PDB file of C-alpha atoms and ligand atoms in Angstrom:
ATOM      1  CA  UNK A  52       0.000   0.000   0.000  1.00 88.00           C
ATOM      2  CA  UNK A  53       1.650   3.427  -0.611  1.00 94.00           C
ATOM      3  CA  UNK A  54       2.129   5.839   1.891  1.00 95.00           C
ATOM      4  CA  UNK A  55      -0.511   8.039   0.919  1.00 97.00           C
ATOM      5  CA  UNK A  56      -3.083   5.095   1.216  1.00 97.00           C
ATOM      6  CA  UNK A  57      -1.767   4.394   4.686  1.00 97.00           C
ATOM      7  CA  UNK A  58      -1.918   8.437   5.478  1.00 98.00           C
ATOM      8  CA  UNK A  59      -5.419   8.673   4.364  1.00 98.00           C
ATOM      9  CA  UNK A  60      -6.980   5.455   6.393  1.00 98.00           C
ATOM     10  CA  UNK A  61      -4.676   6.770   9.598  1.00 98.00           C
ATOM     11  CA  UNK A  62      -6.362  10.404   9.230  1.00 98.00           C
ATOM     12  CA  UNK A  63      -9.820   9.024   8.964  1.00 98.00           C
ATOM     13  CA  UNK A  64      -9.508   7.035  12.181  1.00 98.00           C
ATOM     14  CA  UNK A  65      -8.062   9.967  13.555  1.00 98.00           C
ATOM     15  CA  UNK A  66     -10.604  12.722  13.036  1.00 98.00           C
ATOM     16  CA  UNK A  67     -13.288   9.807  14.145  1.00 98.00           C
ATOM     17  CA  UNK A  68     -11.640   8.657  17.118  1.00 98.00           C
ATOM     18  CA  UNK A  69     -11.591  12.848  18.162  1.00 96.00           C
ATOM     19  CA  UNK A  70     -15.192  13.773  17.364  1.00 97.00           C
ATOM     20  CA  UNK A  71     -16.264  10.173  19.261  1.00 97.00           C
ATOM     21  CA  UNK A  72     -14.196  11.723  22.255  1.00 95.00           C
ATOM     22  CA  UNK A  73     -14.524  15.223  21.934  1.00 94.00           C
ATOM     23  CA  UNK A  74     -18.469  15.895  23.128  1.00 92.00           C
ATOM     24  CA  UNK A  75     -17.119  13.647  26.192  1.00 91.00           C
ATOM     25  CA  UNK A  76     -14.607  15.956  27.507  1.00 88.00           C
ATOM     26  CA  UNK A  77     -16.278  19.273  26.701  1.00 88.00           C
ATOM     27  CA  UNK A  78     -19.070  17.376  29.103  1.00 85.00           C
ATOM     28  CA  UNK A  79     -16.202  16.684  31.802  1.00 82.00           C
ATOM     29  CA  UNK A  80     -15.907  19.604  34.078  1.00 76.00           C
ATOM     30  CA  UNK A  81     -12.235  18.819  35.500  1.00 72.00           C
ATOM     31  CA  UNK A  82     -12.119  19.106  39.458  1.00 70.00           C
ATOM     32  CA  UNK A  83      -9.002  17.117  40.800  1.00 74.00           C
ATOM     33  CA  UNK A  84      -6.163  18.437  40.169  1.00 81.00           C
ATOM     34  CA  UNK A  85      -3.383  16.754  38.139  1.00 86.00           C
ATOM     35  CA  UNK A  86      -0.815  15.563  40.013  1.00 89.00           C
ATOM     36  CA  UNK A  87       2.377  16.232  38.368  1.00 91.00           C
ATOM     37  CA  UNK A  88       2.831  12.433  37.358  1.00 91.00           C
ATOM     38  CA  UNK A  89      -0.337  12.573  35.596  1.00 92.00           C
ATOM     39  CA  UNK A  90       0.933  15.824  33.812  1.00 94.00           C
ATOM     40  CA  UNK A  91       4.017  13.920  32.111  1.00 96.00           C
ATOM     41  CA  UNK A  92       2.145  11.152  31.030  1.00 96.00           C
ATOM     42  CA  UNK A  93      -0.948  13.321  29.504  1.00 95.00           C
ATOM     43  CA  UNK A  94       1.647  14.780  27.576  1.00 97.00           C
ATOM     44  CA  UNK A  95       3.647  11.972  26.725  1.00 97.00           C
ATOM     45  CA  UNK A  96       0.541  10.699  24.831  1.00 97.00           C
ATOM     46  CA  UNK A  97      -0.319  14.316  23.426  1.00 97.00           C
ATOM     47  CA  UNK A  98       3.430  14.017  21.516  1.00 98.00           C
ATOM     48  CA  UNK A  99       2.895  10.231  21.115  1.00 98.00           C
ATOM     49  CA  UNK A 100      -0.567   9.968  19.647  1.00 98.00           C
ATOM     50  CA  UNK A 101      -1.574  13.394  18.350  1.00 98.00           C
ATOM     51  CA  UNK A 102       2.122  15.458  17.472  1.00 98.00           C
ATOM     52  CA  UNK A 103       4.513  12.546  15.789  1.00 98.00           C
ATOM     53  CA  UNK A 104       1.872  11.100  13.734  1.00 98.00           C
ATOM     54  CA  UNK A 105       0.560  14.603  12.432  1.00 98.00           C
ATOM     55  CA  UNK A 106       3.815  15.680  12.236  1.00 98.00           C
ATOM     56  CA  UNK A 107       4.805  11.926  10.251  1.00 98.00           C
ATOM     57  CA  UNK A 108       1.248  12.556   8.130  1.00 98.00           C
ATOM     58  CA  UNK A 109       1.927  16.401   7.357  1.00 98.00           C
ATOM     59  CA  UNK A 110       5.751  16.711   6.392  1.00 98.00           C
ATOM     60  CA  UNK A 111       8.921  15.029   6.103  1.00 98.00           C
ATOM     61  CA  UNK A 112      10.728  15.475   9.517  1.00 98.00           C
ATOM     62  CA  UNK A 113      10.434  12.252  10.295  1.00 98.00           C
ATOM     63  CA  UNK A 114      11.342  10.492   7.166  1.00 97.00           C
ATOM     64  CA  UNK A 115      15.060   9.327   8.398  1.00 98.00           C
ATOM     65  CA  UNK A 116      12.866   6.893  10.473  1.00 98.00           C
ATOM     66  CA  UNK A 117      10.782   5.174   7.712  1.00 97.00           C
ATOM     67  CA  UNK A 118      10.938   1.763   6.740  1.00 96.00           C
ATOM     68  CA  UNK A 119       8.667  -0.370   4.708  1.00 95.00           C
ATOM     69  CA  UNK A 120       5.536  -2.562   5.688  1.00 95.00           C
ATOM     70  CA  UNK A 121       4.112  -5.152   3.949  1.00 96.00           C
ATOM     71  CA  UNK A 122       0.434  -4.604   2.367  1.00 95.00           C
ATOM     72  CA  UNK A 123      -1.439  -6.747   4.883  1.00 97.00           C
ATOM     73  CA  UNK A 124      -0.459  -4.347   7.465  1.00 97.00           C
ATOM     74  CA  UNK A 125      -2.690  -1.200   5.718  1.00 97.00           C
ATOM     75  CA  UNK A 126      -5.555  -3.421   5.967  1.00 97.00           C
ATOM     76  CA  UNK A 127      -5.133  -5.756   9.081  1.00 98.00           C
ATOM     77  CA  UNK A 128      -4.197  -1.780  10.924  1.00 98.00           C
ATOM     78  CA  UNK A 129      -7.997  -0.133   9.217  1.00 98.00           C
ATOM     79  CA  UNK A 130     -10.093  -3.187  10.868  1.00 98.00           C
ATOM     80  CA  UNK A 131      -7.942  -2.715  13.709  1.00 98.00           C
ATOM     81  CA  UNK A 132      -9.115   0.956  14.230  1.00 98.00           C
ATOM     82  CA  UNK A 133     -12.153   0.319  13.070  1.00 98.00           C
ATOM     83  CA  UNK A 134     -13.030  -2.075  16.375  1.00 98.00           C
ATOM     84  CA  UNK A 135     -10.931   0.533  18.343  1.00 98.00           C
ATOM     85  CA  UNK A 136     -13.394   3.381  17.489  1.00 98.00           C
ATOM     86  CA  UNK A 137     -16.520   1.070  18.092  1.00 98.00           C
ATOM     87  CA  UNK A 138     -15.474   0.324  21.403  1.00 98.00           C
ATOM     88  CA  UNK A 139     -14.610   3.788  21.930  1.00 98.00           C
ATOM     89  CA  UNK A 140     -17.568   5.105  21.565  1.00 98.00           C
ATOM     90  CA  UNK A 141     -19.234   2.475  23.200  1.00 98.00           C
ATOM     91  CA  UNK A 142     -17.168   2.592  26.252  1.00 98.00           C
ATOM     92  CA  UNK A 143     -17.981   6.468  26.614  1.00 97.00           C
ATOM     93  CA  UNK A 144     -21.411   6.226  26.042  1.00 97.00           C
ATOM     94  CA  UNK A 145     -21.639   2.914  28.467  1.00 97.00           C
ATOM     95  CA  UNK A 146     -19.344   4.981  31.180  1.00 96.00           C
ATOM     96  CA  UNK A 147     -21.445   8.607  30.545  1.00 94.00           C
ATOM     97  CA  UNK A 148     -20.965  10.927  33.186  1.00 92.00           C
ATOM     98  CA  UNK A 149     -18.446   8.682  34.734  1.00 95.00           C
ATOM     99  CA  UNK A 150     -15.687   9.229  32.781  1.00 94.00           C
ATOM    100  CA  UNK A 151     -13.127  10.953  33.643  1.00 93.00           C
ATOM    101  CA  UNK A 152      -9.591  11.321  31.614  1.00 91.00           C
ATOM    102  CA  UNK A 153      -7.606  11.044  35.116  1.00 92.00           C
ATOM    103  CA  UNK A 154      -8.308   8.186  37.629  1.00 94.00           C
ATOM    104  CA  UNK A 155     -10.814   9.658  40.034  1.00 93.00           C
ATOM    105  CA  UNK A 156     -14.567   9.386  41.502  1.00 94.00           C
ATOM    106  CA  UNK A 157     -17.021  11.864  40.715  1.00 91.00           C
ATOM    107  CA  UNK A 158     -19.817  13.514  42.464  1.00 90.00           C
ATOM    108  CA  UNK A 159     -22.183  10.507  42.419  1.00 93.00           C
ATOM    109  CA  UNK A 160     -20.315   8.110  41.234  1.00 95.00           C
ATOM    110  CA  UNK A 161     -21.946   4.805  40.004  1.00 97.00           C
ATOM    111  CA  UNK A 162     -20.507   1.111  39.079  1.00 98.00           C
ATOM    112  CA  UNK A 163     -20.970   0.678  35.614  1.00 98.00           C
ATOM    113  CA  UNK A 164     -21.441  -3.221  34.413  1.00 98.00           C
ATOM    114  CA  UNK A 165     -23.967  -3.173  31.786  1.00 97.00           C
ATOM    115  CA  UNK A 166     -22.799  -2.834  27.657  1.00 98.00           C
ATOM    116  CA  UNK A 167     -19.510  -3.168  26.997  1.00 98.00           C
ATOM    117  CA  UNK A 168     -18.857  -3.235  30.909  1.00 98.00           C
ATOM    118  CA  UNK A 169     -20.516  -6.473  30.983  1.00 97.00           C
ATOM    119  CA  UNK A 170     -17.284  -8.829  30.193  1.00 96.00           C
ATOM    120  CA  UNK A 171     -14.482  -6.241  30.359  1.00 98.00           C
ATOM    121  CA  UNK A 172     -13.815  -3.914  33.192  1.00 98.00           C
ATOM    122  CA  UNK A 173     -12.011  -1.709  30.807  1.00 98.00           C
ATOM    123  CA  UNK A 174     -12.987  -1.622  27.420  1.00 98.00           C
ATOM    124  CA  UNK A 175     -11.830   2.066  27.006  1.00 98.00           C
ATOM    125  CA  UNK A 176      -8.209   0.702  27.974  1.00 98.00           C
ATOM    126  CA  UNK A 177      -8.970  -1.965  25.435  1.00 98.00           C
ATOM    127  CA  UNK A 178      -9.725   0.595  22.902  1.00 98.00           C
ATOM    128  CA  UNK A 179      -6.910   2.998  23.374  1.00 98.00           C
ATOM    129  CA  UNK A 180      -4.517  -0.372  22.860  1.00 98.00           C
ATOM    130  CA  UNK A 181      -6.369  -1.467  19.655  1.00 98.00           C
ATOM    131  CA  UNK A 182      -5.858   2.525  18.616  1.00 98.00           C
ATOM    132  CA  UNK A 183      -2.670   2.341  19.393  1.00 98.00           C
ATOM    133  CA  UNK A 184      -2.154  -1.139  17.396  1.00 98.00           C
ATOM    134  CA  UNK A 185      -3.375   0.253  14.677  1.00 98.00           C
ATOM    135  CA  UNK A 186      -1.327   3.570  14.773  1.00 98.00           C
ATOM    136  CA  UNK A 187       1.871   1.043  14.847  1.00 98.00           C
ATOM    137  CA  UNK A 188       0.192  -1.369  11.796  1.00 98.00           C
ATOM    138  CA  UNK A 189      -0.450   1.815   9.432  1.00 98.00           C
ATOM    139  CA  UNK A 190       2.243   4.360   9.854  1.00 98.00           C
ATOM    140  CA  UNK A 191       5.374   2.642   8.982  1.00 98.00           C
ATOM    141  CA  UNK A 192       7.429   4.853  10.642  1.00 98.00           C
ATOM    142  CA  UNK A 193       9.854   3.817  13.987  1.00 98.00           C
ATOM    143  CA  UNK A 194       8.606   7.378  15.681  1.00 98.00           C
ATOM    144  CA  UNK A 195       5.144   7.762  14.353  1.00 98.00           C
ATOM    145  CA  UNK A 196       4.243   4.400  14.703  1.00 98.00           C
ATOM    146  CA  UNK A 197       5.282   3.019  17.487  1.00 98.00           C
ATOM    147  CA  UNK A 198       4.370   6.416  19.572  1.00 98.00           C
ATOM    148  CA  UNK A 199       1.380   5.451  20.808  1.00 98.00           C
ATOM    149  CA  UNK A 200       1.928   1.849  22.498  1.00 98.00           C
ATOM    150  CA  UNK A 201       4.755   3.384  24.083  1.00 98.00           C
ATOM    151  CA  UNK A 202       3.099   6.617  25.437  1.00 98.00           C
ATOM    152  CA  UNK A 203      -0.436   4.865  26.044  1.00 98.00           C
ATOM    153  CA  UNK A 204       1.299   1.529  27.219  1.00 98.00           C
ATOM    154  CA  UNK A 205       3.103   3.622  30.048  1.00 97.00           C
ATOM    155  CA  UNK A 206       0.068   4.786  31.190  1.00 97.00           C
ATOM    156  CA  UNK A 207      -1.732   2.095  31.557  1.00 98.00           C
ATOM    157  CA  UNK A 208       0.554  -0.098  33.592  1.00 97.00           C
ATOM    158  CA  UNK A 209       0.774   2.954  35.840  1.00 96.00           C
ATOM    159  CA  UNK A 210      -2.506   3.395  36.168  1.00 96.00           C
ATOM    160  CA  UNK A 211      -4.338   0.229  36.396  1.00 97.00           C
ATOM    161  CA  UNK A 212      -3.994  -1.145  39.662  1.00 97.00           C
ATOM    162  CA  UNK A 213      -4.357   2.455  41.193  1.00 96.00           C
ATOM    163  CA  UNK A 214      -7.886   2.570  39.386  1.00 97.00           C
ATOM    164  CA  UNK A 215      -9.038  -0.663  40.545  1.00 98.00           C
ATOM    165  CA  UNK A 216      -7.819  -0.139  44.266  1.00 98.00           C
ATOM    166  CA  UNK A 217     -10.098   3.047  44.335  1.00 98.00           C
ATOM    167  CA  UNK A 218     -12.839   1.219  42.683  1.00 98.00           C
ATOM    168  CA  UNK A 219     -12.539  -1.487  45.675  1.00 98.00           C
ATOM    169  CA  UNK A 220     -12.434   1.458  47.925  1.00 98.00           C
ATOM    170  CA  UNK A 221     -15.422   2.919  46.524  1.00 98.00           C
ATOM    171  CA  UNK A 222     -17.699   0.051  45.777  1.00 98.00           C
ATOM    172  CA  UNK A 223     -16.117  -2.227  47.979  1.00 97.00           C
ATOM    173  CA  UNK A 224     -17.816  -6.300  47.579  1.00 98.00           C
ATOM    174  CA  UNK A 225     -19.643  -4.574  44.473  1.00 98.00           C
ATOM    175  CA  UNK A 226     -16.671  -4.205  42.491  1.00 98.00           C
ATOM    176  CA  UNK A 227     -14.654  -7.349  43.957  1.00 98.00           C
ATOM    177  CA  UNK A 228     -17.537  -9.617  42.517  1.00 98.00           C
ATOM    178  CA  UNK A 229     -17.608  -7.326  39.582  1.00 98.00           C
ATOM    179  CA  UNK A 230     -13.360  -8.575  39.297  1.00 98.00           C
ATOM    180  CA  UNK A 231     -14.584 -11.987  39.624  1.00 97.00           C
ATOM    181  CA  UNK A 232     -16.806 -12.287  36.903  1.00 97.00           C
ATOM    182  CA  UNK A 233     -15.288 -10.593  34.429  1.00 98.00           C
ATOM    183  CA  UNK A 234     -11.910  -9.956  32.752  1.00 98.00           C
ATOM    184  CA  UNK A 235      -9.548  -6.888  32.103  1.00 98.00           C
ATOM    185  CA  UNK A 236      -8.564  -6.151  28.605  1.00 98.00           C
ATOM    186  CA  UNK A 237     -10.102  -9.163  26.654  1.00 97.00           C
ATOM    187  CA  UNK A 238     -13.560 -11.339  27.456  1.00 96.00           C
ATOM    188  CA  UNK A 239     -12.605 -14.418  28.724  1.00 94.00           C
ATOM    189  CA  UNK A 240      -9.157 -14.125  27.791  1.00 93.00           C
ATOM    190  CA  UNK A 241      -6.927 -11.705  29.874  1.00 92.00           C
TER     191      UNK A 241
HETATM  192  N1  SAH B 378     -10.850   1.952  32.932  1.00 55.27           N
HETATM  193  C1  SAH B 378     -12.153   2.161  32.332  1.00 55.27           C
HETATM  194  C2  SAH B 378     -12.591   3.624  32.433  1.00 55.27           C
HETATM  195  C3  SAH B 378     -11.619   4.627  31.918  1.00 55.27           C
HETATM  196  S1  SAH B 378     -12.117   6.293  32.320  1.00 55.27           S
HETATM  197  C4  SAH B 378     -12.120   1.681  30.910  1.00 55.27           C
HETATM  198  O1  SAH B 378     -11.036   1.448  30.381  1.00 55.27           O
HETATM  199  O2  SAH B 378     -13.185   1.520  30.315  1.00 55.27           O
HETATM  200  C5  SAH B 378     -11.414   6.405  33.954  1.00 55.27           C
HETATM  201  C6  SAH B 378     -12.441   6.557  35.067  1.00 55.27           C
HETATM  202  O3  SAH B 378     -13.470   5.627  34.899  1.00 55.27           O
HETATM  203  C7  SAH B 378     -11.823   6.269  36.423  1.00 55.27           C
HETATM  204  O4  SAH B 378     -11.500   7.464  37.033  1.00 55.27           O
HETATM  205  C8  SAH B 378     -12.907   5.516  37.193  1.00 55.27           C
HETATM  206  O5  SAH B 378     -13.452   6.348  38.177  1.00 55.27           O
HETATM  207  C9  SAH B 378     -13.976   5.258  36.171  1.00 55.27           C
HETATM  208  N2  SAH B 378     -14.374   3.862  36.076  1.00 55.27           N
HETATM  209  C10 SAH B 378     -13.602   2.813  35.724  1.00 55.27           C
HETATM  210  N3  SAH B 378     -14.336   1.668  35.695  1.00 55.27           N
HETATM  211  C11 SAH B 378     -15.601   2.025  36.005  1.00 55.27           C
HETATM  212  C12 SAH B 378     -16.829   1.304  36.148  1.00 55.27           C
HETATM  213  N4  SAH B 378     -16.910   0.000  35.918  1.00 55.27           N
HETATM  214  N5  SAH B 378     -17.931   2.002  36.498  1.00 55.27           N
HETATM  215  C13 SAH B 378     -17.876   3.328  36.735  1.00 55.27           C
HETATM  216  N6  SAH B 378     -16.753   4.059  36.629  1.00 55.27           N
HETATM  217  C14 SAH B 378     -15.633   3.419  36.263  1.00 55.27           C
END
């Protein structure tokens, strides 16, 4: 597939994957404040999945870091994305007015465990790793590609245990048999 192929499908995920998040967090009125841990890793995702691929989609600055991908990859990388923005959207409209970008409970806070909640206690996680998949399948570029498992991937083993001890906390035996019946990342798998 040739690079502008690859540019085009990664754009159109892109600009989807924003206006499925984008009513969300105008919705979010932020009240915690960010510790500055959370800071560095917010932006380590701003630079590694907004700025390098726009910057890799846009102009040549990245080009020493190109290589080639075979033509499966295009494809296998647009399905990818494709499930990523279902369960994107699905996962925000499941989770409605208890989402949050930052890992915190809000003023009437309720256990979600209906729609996609049902077999995965974090299909939004799951989502931002399939976007992130398919970032790394479509752009072949070292930088551009590989930005967002890295920056997302960081987050998410620093953030997961912390957001299921203060579920526990919150909803106590709720959430515990909640853990028990379901999995994390993948139904019935992991
Ligand atoms: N980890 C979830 C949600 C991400 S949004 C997912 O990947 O789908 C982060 C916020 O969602 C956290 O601050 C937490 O308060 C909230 N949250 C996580 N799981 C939830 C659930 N099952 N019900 C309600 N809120 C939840």
């Amino acid at each position: 597939m040739d690079t502008l192929t690859l540019k085009i499908i990664f754009m159109v995920g892109f600009v989807a994957a924003w206006a499925i998040r984008t009513p969300y967090q105008k919705q979010h009125q932020q009240t915690k404040h960010l510790v500055p841990q959370e800071r560095i890793l917010f932006m380590l995702i701003y630079v590694g999945m907004v700025v390098s691929p726009l910057i890799y989609v846009f102009s040549p600055l990245l080009s020493f870091a190109d290589y080639r991908s075979p033509v499966w990859a295009g494809y296998v990388g647009g399905i990818v994305f494709a499930i990523a923005l279902w369960l994107l959207w699905r996962s925000h409209d499941d989770l409605g007015k208890n989402w949050s970008p930052t890992v915190e409970i809000k003023e009437g806070h309720t256990l979600v465990s209906n729609g996609v909640y049902q077999q995965i206690r974090h299909p939004m996680y799951t989502a931002f790793w399939l976007w992130s998949a398919a970032q790394a399948l479509i752009l072949p570029n070292w930088i551009a590609g590989l930005g967002g498992i890295l920056s997302f991937g960081m987050t998410y083993f620093l953030r997961i245990q912390q957001e299921e001890q203060m579920m526990i906390e919150q909803f106590g035996a709720e959430y515990k048999a909640y853990m028990q019946r379901t999995k994390r990342l993948i139904p019935y798998l992991f």
